[in-house]
């Protein structure tokens, strides 16, 4: 790259783009203005996507999550996926609180399975669930939803039991 030909504005634009490339996908992205339930179109899998916010202490992080709403969508979940971005996930909302049990059959990548109570607080997190495992991962009490994120991301971001999850505007 010839810096003399770039000029001042070109150098500034190049510096900004290089800085953007070094920022973490979500780990350092504190999103104070997270708006849960904001529509984000459809995923490549055809599922509706919305903004989901996780508040941990003073930090709120935004994720674009797929909504697994039907029994078929919930049964398939993240099966056969080979990657999951740090700012993405899948939420499994239930019509009524219930004991939840998930397994990793046909799931290629490790996931953090986050169990969410009716008040939106995290009941527990099964970190780095083992790909292809048929051993059930269960909630410790009835929950209203389950959130799946990339395996290990919860620990990296400091997300833990008691933190708050919102994916609807209500």
N, CA and C of each residue as an Amber inpcrd file, in Angstrom:
protein
   510
   0.8510000  -1.1730000   0.0000000   0.0000000   0.0000000   0.0000000
   0.8950000   1.2330000   0.0000000   0.6560000   2.1550000  -0.8960000
   1.4250000   3.3820000  -0.9890000   0.7530000   4.4440000  -0.1150000
   1.3380000   4.7420000   1.0570000   0.7480000   5.6730000   2.0140000
   0.7160000   7.1030000   1.5010000   1.6590000   7.4820000   0.6490000
   1.6710000   8.8520000   0.1180000   0.4330000   9.1340000  -0.7290000
  -0.0380000   8.1580000  -1.4590000  -1.1940000   8.3480000  -2.3230000
  -2.5080000   8.3280000  -1.5460000  -2.5060000   7.7530000  -0.3440000
  -3.7340000   7.6520000   0.4490000  -4.2310000   9.0030000   0.9390000
  -3.3440000   9.8580000   1.3460000  -3.7430000  11.1410000   1.8970000
  -4.2330000  10.9890000   3.3270000  -4.5290000  12.1230000   3.9560000
  -4.9360000  12.1430000   5.3590000  -6.2360000  11.3720000   5.6040000
  -7.2540000  11.6120000   4.7730000  -8.5450000  10.9350000   4.9510000
  -8.4120000   9.4310000   4.7200000  -7.6100000   9.0430000   3.7390000
  -7.3980000   7.6300000   3.4580000  -6.7090000   6.9290000   4.6100000
  -5.7100000   7.5980000   5.2020000  -5.0250000   7.0210000   6.3600000
  -5.9870000   6.8560000   7.5320000  -6.8290000   7.8640000   7.7400000
  -7.7980000   7.8090000   8.8320000  -8.7730000   6.6490000   8.6140000
  -9.2850000   6.4980000   7.4100000 -10.2190000   5.4150000   7.0990000
  -9.5510000   4.0530000   7.2710000  -8.3080000   3.9430000   6.8340000
  -7.5710000   2.6910000   6.9750000  -7.3640000   2.3560000   8.4470000
  -7.0030000   3.3480000   9.2490000  -6.7940000   3.1270000  10.6860000
  -8.0870000   2.6670000  11.3460000  -9.2170000   3.2960000  10.9920000
 -10.5060000   2.8950000  11.5620000 -10.8720000   1.4670000  11.1900000
 -10.6700000   1.0980000   9.9370000 -11.0350000  -0.2500000   9.5140000
 -10.1390000  -1.2880000  10.1700000  -8.8550000  -0.9740000  10.3490000
  -7.9620000  -1.8990000  11.0380000  -8.3410000  -2.0400000  12.5030000
  -8.7430000  -0.9540000  13.1400000  -9.1790000  -1.0180000  14.5390000
 -10.4250000  -1.8630000  14.6650000 -11.3460000  -1.7300000  13.7430000
 -12.5790000  -2.5180000  13.7810000 -12.2790000  -3.9940000  13.6430000
 -11.2790000  -4.3540000  12.8590000 -10.9350000  -5.7580000  12.6560000
 -10.3630000  -6.3930000  13.9100000  -9.8060000  -5.5980000  14.8220000
  -9.2030000  -6.1520000  16.0160000 -10.1530000  -6.1830000  17.2010000
 -11.3540000  -5.6300000  17.0520000 -12.3140000  -5.6500000  18.1590000
 -12.9460000  -7.0190000  18.2720000 -13.1890000  -7.5100000  19.5080000
 -13.8220000  -8.8130000  19.6650000 -15.2500000  -8.7750000  19.1430000
 -15.7400000  -9.9310000  18.6850000 -17.0800000 -10.0070000  18.1090000
 -18.1440000  -9.5640000  19.1070000 -18.0170000  -9.9480000  20.3720000
 -19.0000000  -9.5170000  21.3600000 -18.3780000  -9.4170000  22.7480000
 -17.2770000 -10.0910000  22.9670000 -16.6880000 -10.1270000  24.2860000
 -16.4400000  -8.7700000  24.9070000 -16.0310000  -7.7880000  24.1360000
 -15.7910000  -6.4690000  24.6730000 -16.8670000  -5.4960000  24.2640000
 -17.9400000  -6.0040000  23.7020000 -18.9810000  -5.1410000  23.1690000
 -20.0730000  -4.9320000  24.2020000 -19.9150000  -3.9390000  25.0250000
 -20.9260000  -3.6160000  26.0120000 -22.0060000  -2.8060000  25.3090000
 -23.2270000  -3.2750000  25.3590000 -24.3030000  -2.6500000  24.6100000
 -25.3380000  -2.0970000  25.5680000 -25.1760000  -0.8450000  25.9810000
 -26.0980000  -0.2200000  26.9290000 -27.4710000  -0.0520000  26.3260000
 -27.5680000   0.1640000  25.0200000 -28.8480000   0.4110000  24.3740000
 -29.4690000  -0.8310000  23.7750000 -29.2170000  -1.9970000  24.3230000
 -29.7670000  -3.2440000  23.7920000 -31.2940000  -3.1840000  23.8450000
 -31.9380000  -3.4850000  22.7270000 -33.3970000  -3.4550000  22.6310000
 -33.9160000  -4.8650000  22.3750000 -34.2820000  -5.5980000  23.4500000
 -34.7350000  -6.9790000  23.2750000 -35.9810000  -7.0560000  22.4060000
 -36.0390000  -8.1090000  21.6040000 -37.1970000  -8.3500000  20.7580000
 -37.1590000  -7.6500000  19.4240000 -36.1320000  -6.8210000  19.1890000
 -36.0180000  -6.1470000  17.9010000 -35.8160000  -7.1950000  16.8150000
 -36.6470000  -7.1470000  15.7830000 -36.5550000  -8.1170000  14.7000000
 -35.2360000  -8.0150000  13.9600000 -34.6950000  -9.1590000  13.5800000
 -33.4170000  -9.1990000  12.8650000 -33.5290000 -10.0880000  11.6300000
 -34.7270000 -10.1980000  11.0660000 -34.9110000 -10.9880000   9.8480000
 -34.9120000 -12.4800000  10.1170000 -34.6320000 -13.2300000   9.0910000
 -34.5980000 -14.6910000   9.1780000 -33.1660000 -15.1780000   9.0430000
 -32.8660000 -16.2680000   9.7320000 -31.5350000 -16.8640000   9.6630000
 -31.4090000 -17.6910000   8.3850000 -30.2130000 -18.1710000   8.1220000
 -29.9830000 -19.0470000   6.9720000 -30.8170000 -20.3200000   7.0870000
 -31.1460000 -20.7180000   8.3280000 -31.9690000 -21.9040000   8.5680000
 -33.4620000 -21.5960000   8.4460000 -33.7930000 -20.3260000   8.1940000
 -35.1900000 -19.9470000   8.0110000 -35.9260000 -19.5730000   9.2850000
 -35.2160000 -19.4960000  10.3990000 -35.8530000 -19.1540000  11.6720000
 -35.8980000 -17.6440000  11.8740000 -36.9550000 -17.1840000  12.5460000
 -37.0560000 -15.7740000  12.9190000 -35.9080000 -15.4490000  13.8750000
 -35.3240000 -14.2580000  13.7240000 -34.2470000 -13.8110000  14.6060000
 -34.6520000 -12.5230000  15.3120000 -34.2280000 -12.4000000  16.5720000
 -34.4740000 -11.1950000  17.3560000 -33.2290000 -10.8510000  18.1570000
 -33.2170000  -9.6330000  18.6720000 -32.1480000  -9.2180000  19.5770000
 -32.4700000  -9.7370000  20.9700000 -31.4850000 -10.3370000  21.6080000
 -31.5960000 -10.8330000  22.9810000 -30.5320000 -10.1090000  23.7870000
 -30.8800000  -9.6740000  25.0100000 -29.9580000  -8.9350000  25.8670000
 -29.6580000  -9.7410000  27.1270000 -28.3930000  -9.8480000  27.4730000
 -27.9750000 -10.4810000  28.7210000 -27.3120000  -9.4030000  29.5650000
 -27.8730000  -9.1800000  30.7690000 -27.3190000  -8.1870000  31.6860000
 -26.6150000  -8.9080000  32.8180000 -25.3490000  -8.5850000  32.9650000
 -24.4900000  -9.1750000  33.9870000 -23.8270000  -8.0230000  34.7280000
 -24.3060000  -7.7330000  35.9440000 -23.7970000  -6.5700000  36.6610000
 -24.1780000  -5.3060000  35.9120000 -23.1910000  -4.4650000  35.6170000
 -23.4440000  -3.2080000  34.9050000 -23.3380000  -3.3700000  33.3880000
 -22.9880000  -4.5670000  32.9190000 -22.7990000  -4.7860000  31.4880000
 -24.0140000  -5.4720000  30.8730000 -24.4420000  -4.9410000  29.7310000
 -25.5020000  -5.5810000  28.9520000 -24.9330000  -5.8890000  27.5820000
 -25.0880000  -7.1380000  27.1620000 -24.5710000  -7.5690000  25.8610000
 -25.7220000  -7.9750000  24.9560000 -25.6040000  -7.6340000  23.6820000
 -26.6300000  -7.9530000  22.6920000 -26.2100000  -9.1620000  21.8630000
 -27.1770000 -10.0290000  21.6020000 -26.9780000 -11.1890000  20.7450000
 -28.1130000 -11.2270000  19.7310000 -27.8310000 -11.6920000  18.5440000
 -28.8770000 -11.9670000  17.5670000 -29.1450000 -13.4530000  17.6640000
 -30.3650000 -13.7960000  18.1090000 -30.6920000 -15.2020000  18.3480000
 -31.8220000 -15.6590000  17.4370000 -31.7410000 -16.9170000  17.0740000
 -32.8210000 -17.5570000  16.3440000 -33.8610000 -18.0080000  17.3630000
 -35.1330000 -17.8710000  17.0190000 -36.2190000 -18.3340000  17.8790000
 -36.6410000 -19.7310000  17.4380000 -36.4180000 -20.7160000  18.2940000
 -36.8880000 -22.0760000  18.0370000 -38.2470000 -22.1800000  18.7220000
 -39.3170000 -21.9020000  17.9660000 -40.6440000 -21.7820000  18.5690000
 -41.4950000 -23.0430000  18.4530000 -41.4190000 -23.7270000  17.3290000
 -42.2560000 -24.9090000  17.1490000 -41.5520000 -26.1370000  17.7170000
 -42.2950000 -27.2070000  17.9100000 -41.6810000 -28.4300000  18.4350000
 -40.6310000 -28.9670000  17.4540000 -40.8700000 -28.8220000  16.1430000
 -39.8750000 -29.2700000  15.1570000 -38.6040000 -28.4240000  15.2250000
 -38.7660000 -27.1020000  15.3330000 -37.5990000 -26.2150000  15.4400000
 -36.8220000 -26.5090000  16.7190000 -37.5350000 -26.7710000  17.8000000
 -36.8720000 -27.0650000  19.0680000 -36.1800000 -28.4180000  19.0350000
 -36.7790000 -29.3980000  18.3650000 -36.1520000 -30.7170000  18.2770000
 -34.8520000 -30.6550000  17.4690000 -34.8230000 -29.8490000  16.4300000
 -33.6240000 -29.7260000  15.5930000 -32.5710000 -28.8550000  16.2630000
 -32.9910000 -27.7530000  16.8630000 -32.0590000 -26.8770000  17.5620000
 -30.8280000 -26.5420000  16.7500000 -29.6640000 -26.7410000  17.3310000
 -28.3870000 -26.4230000  16.6860000 -27.7360000 -27.6490000  16.0330000
 -28.5210000 -28.7100000  15.8320000 -27.9550000 -29.9110000  15.2080000
 -27.3270000 -29.5870000  13.8590000 -26.2280000 -30.2440000  13.5810000
 -25.5220000 -30.1980000  12.3020000 -24.8360000 -28.8600000  12.0030000
 -24.8980000 -27.8940000  12.9180000 -24.2180000 -26.6110000  12.6920000
 -22.7310000 -26.8000000  12.9550000 -21.9100000 -26.1570000  12.1440000
 -20.4600000 -26.3020000  12.3140000 -19.8010000 -25.0780000  12.9280000
 -20.5800000 -23.9920000  13.1000000 -20.0260000 -22.7910000  13.7240000
 -21.1540000 -21.9640000  14.3300000 -20.7800000 -21.1140000  15.2590000
 -21.7250000 -20.2020000  15.8920000 -20.9470000 -18.9540000  16.2890000
 -21.3520000 -17.8180000  15.7480000 -20.6640000 -16.5570000  16.0280000
 -20.8200000 -16.1680000  17.4950000 -19.8970000 -15.3660000  17.9830000
 -19.9150000 -14.9170000  19.3770000 -21.1070000 -14.0250000  19.6890000
 -21.7130000 -13.4190000  18.6930000 -22.8520000 -12.5300000  18.9510000
 -24.1730000 -13.1810000  18.5210000 -24.1670000 -14.5100000  18.3960000
 -25.3390000 -15.2460000  17.9310000 -25.6970000 -16.3540000  18.9080000
 -26.8940000 -16.8930000  18.7370000 -27.3390000 -18.0000000  19.5700000
 -28.7210000 -18.4470000  19.1500000 -29.3270000 -19.2650000  20.0040000
 -30.6790000 -19.7450000  19.7530000 -31.4140000 -19.7740000  21.0900000
 -32.6660000 -19.2950000  21.0750000 -33.4760000 -19.3320000  22.2850000
 -34.6730000 -20.2410000  22.0380000 -34.9890000 -21.0420000  23.0480000
 -36.0850000 -21.9920000  23.0180000 -37.1110000 -21.5450000  24.0670000
 -38.0800000 -20.7290000  23.6830000 -39.0850000 -20.2880000  24.6600000
 -40.1670000 -21.3650000  24.8470000 -40.6490000 -21.5060000  26.0750000
 -41.7110000 -22.4720000  26.3730000 -42.9800000 -21.7130000  26.7480000
 -44.1580000 -22.2520000  26.4120000 -45.4080000 -21.5550000  26.7390000
 -45.6660000 -21.4710000  28.2410000 -45.1820000 -22.4550000  28.9710000
 -45.3320000 -22.5230000  30.4320000 -44.0050000 -22.9690000  31.0340000
 -43.7170000 -22.5760000  32.2840000 -42.4840000 -23.0640000  32.9260000
 -42.4980000 -24.5910000  33.0020000 -41.3310000 -25.1840000  32.7880000
 -41.2060000 -26.6450000  32.8420000 -39.7670000 -27.0330000  33.1280000
 -39.5900000 -28.2580000  33.5660000 -38.2440000 -28.8000000  33.6880000
 -37.7390000 -28.9820000  32.2580000 -36.5240000 -28.5630000  31.9910000
 -35.9780000 -28.6570000  30.6380000 -34.8340000 -29.6550000  30.6080000
 -34.7900000 -30.4290000  29.5420000 -33.7400000 -31.4160000  29.3530000
 -33.2870000 -31.3570000  27.8970000 -31.9960000 -31.1260000  27.6880000
 -31.4310000 -31.0270000  26.3410000 -30.3060000 -32.0350000  26.2050000
 -30.0710000 -32.4720000  24.9940000 -28.9090000 -33.3090000  24.7110000
 -28.1990000 -32.7480000  23.4920000 -27.0400000 -33.3130000  23.1750000
 -26.1950000 -32.7760000  22.1060000 -26.1210000 -33.7280000  20.9080000
 -27.0690000 -34.6680000  20.8230000 -27.0780000 -35.6070000  19.7010000
 -27.0710000 -34.8230000  18.3850000 -26.1870000 -35.1950000  17.4810000
 -26.0370000 -34.5570000  16.1690000 -25.6380000 -33.0800000  16.2480000
 -25.1570000 -32.6360000  17.3990000 -24.6830000 -31.2620000  17.5480000
 -23.1610000 -31.3040000  17.4740000 -22.6210000 -30.6450000  16.4660000
 -21.2090000 -30.7480000  16.1120000 -20.3140000 -29.8930000  16.9980000
 -20.8270000 -28.7530000  17.4670000 -20.0030000 -27.8000000  18.2120000
 -20.3990000 -27.7780000  19.6880000 -19.4590000 -27.4930000  20.5900000
 -19.8210000 -27.3570000  21.9990000 -20.6920000 -26.1220000  22.2070000
 -21.6310000 -26.2240000  23.1260000 -22.5430000 -25.1110000  23.4130000
 -22.6150000 -24.8530000  24.9050000 -22.8940000 -23.6080000  25.2740000
 -23.2940000 -23.2760000  26.6380000 -24.8150000 -23.3060000  26.6250000
 -25.3970000 -24.1210000  27.4880000 -26.8500000 -24.2470000  27.5740000
 -27.2750000 -23.4980000  28.8280000 -28.0500000 -22.4200000  28.6160000
 -28.4140000 -21.5000000  29.6950000 -29.9050000 -21.6180000  29.9820000
 -30.2440000 -21.9780000  31.2130000 -31.6350000 -22.1620000  31.6190000
 -32.1620000 -20.8730000  32.2490000 -33.3040000 -20.3830000  31.7400000
 -33.8380000 -19.0760000  32.1270000 -35.1740000 -19.2250000  32.8610000
 -35.2370000 -18.6500000  34.0550000 -36.4680000 -18.6700000  34.8630000
 -37.5310000 -17.7240000  34.2960000 -38.7400000 -17.8070000  34.8330000
 -39.8410000 -16.9340000  34.3860000 -39.5460000 -15.4660000  34.6170000
 -38.7690000 -15.1220000  35.6240000 -38.4650000 -13.7110000  35.8770000
 -37.2940000 -13.2160000  35.0170000 -36.7810000 -14.0780000  34.1310000
 -35.7020000 -13.6920000  33.2290000 -34.3060000 -13.9250000  33.7860000
 -34.2030000 -14.3830000  35.0260000 -32.8670000 -14.6380000  35.5780000
 -32.3710000 -16.0200000  35.1560000 -31.0650000 -16.1430000  35.0830000
 -30.4480000 -17.4150000  34.7100000 -30.4610000 -18.3390000  35.9150000
 -31.0760000 -19.5020000  35.7300000 -31.1440000 -20.5230000  36.7920000
 -29.8080000 -21.2520000  36.8800000 -29.2870000 -21.6900000  35.7390000
 -27.9990000 -22.3830000  35.7070000 -27.4590000 -22.3870000  34.2780000
 -26.1740000 -22.7230000  34.1580000 -25.5180000 -22.8050000  32.8510000
 -24.7510000 -24.1240000  32.7780000 -25.0350000 -24.8880000  31.7340000
 -24.2370000 -26.0900000  31.4450000 -23.2040000 -25.6420000  30.4150000
 -21.9800000 -25.4040000  30.8800000 -20.9400000 -24.8660000  30.0080000
 -20.2900000 -25.9530000  29.1630000 -20.0050000 -25.5970000  27.9130000
 -19.3000000 -26.4870000  26.9930000 -19.8990000 -27.8890000  26.9160000
 -21.2170000 -27.9420000  26.6870000 -21.8710000 -29.2450000  26.5310000
 -21.1470000 -30.0080000  25.4170000 -20.9500000 -31.2740000  25.6360000
 -20.1080000 -32.1000000  24.7710000 -20.8240000 -32.4780000  23.4690000
 -20.2110000 -32.1450000  22.3230000 -20.8170000 -32.5000000  21.0390000
 -21.1450000 -33.9950000  20.9540000 -22.2670000 -34.3010000  20.3370000
 -22.7630000 -35.6500000  20.0670000 -23.2100000 -36.4270000  21.3000000
 -23.1050000 -35.8540000  22.4810000 -23.4820000 -36.5700000  23.6930000
 -24.9990000 -36.7610000  23.7650000 -25.4060000 -37.9470000  24.1940000
 -26.8350000 -38.2120000  24.4040000 -27.1930000 -38.1730000  25.8960000
 -26.2360000 -37.7490000  26.7090000 -26.5050000 -37.6020000  28.1430000
 -27.2980000 -36.3120000  28.3480000 -28.4600000 -36.3910000  28.9930000
 -29.2920000 -35.1920000  29.1690000 -28.6160000 -34.1220000  30.0280000
 -28.7800000 -32.8780000  29.6040000 -28.3670000 -31.7070000  30.3760000
 -29.6750000 -31.0910000  30.8520000 -29.8520000 -30.9930000  32.1740000
 -31.1600000 -30.6270000  32.7150000 -31.1220000 -29.3720000  33.5760000
 -32.2650000 -28.6940000  33.5940000 -32.4140000 -27.5480000  34.4940000
 -32.6230000 -28.0890000  35.9020000 -32.3420000 -27.2400000  36.8950000
 -32.5110000 -27.6460000  38.2830000 -33.8930000 -27.3190000  38.8240000
 -34.6740000 -26.5790000  38.0390000 -36.0310000 -26.1780000  38.4160000
 -36.7850000 -25.8250000  37.1380000 -38.0990000 -25.6520000  37.2160000
 -38.8330000 -25.2720000  36.0030000 -38.3270000 -23.9340000  35.4450000
 -38.1990000 -23.8750000  34.1140000 -37.7190000 -22.6750000  33.4240000
 -38.6840000 -22.3120000  32.2970000 -38.5950000 -21.0760000  31.8410000
 -39.4660000 -20.5920000  30.7670000 -38.7600000 -20.6080000  29.4070000
 -37.4260000 -20.7520000  29.4280000 -36.6720000 -20.7640000  28.1710000
 -35.2840000 -21.3420000  28.3810000 -34.6760000 -21.6960000  27.2600000
 -33.2830000 -22.1310000  27.2400000 -32.5870000 -21.3200000  26.1480000
 -31.4050000 -20.8290000  26.4570000 -30.5840000 -20.0750000  25.5150000
 -29.3270000 -20.8790000  25.2410000 -28.9710000 -21.0050000  23.9630000
 -27.7250000 -21.6680000  23.6000000 -26.7810000 -20.6550000  22.9670000
 -25.5460000 -20.6330000  23.4850000 -24.4720000 -19.7810000  22.9640000
 -23.2730000 -20.6660000  22.6470000 -22.2980000 -20.1120000  21.9500000
 -21.0640000 -20.8410000  21.6690000 -20.4620000 -21.3640000  22.9680000
 -19.9840000 -22.5830000  22.9460000 -19.3770000 -23.1870000  24.1230000
 -18.2310000 -22.3550000  24.6650000 -18.2700000 -22.0700000  25.9630000
 -17.2200000 -21.3040000  26.6270000 -17.4550000 -19.8070000  26.6540000
 -18.4130000 -19.3150000  25.8650000 -18.6390000 -17.8750000  25.7730000
 -19.1620000 -17.2900000  27.0830000 -20.0030000 -18.0270000  27.7900000
 -20.5370000 -17.5200000  29.0630000 -19.4130000 -17.1750000  30.0360000
 -18.4680000 -18.0870000  30.1780000 -17.3380000 -17.8470000  31.0820000
 -16.4830000 -16.6820000  30.5750000 -16.2430000 -16.6260000  29.2700000
 -15.4360000 -15.5470000  28.6930000 -16.0550000 -14.1710000  28.9500000
 -17.3840000 -14.1040000  28.9110000 -18.0800000 -12.8300000  29.0930000
 -18.4930000 -12.5750000  30.5430000 -18.2780000 -13.5440000  31.4150000
 -18.6620000 -13.3750000  32.8110000 -20.1580000 -13.5330000  33.0480000
 -20.8410000 -14.2390000  32.1570000 -22.2810000 -14.5000000  32.3250000
 -22.4350000 -15.6500000  33.3010000 -23.3150000 -15.4670000  34.3010000
 -23.4680000 -16.5070000  35.3190000 -24.8950000 -16.5650000  35.8460000
 -25.1520000 -17.5780000  36.6700000 -26.4680000 -17.7440000  37.2840000
 -26.8430000 -16.4550000  38.0110000 -28.1120000 -16.0500000  37.8760000
 -28.5860000 -14.8230000  38.4960000 -28.6180000 -13.6350000  37.5480000
 -27.8240000 -13.6940000  36.4600000 -27.8590000 -12.6260000  35.4550000
 -29.2210000 -12.6500000  34.7600000 -29.5290000 -11.5780000  34.0340000
 -30.8440000 -11.4320000  33.4120000 -30.7890000 -11.5770000  31.8980000
 -31.7940000 -12.2810000  31.3560000 -31.9190000 -12.4990000  29.9290000
 -33.2730000 -11.9650000  29.4640000 -33.2720000 -11.1620000  28.3740000
 -34.5150000 -10.6660000  27.7800000 -34.4470000 -10.7920000  26.2720000
 -35.4840000 -11.3710000  25.6820000 -35.5430000 -11.4800000  24.2280000
 -36.8610000 -10.9760000  23.6640000 -37.7250000 -10.4800000  24.5260000
 -38.9680000  -9.8560000  24.0720000 -39.0130000  -8.4300000  24.5920000
 -39.8270000  -7.6080000  23.9470000 -39.9450000  -6.2040000  24.3490000
 -40.7190000  -6.0500000  25.6690000 -41.4310000  -7.0780000  26.0920000
 -42.2430000  -7.0230000  27.3230000 -41.3810000  -6.9710000  28.5590000
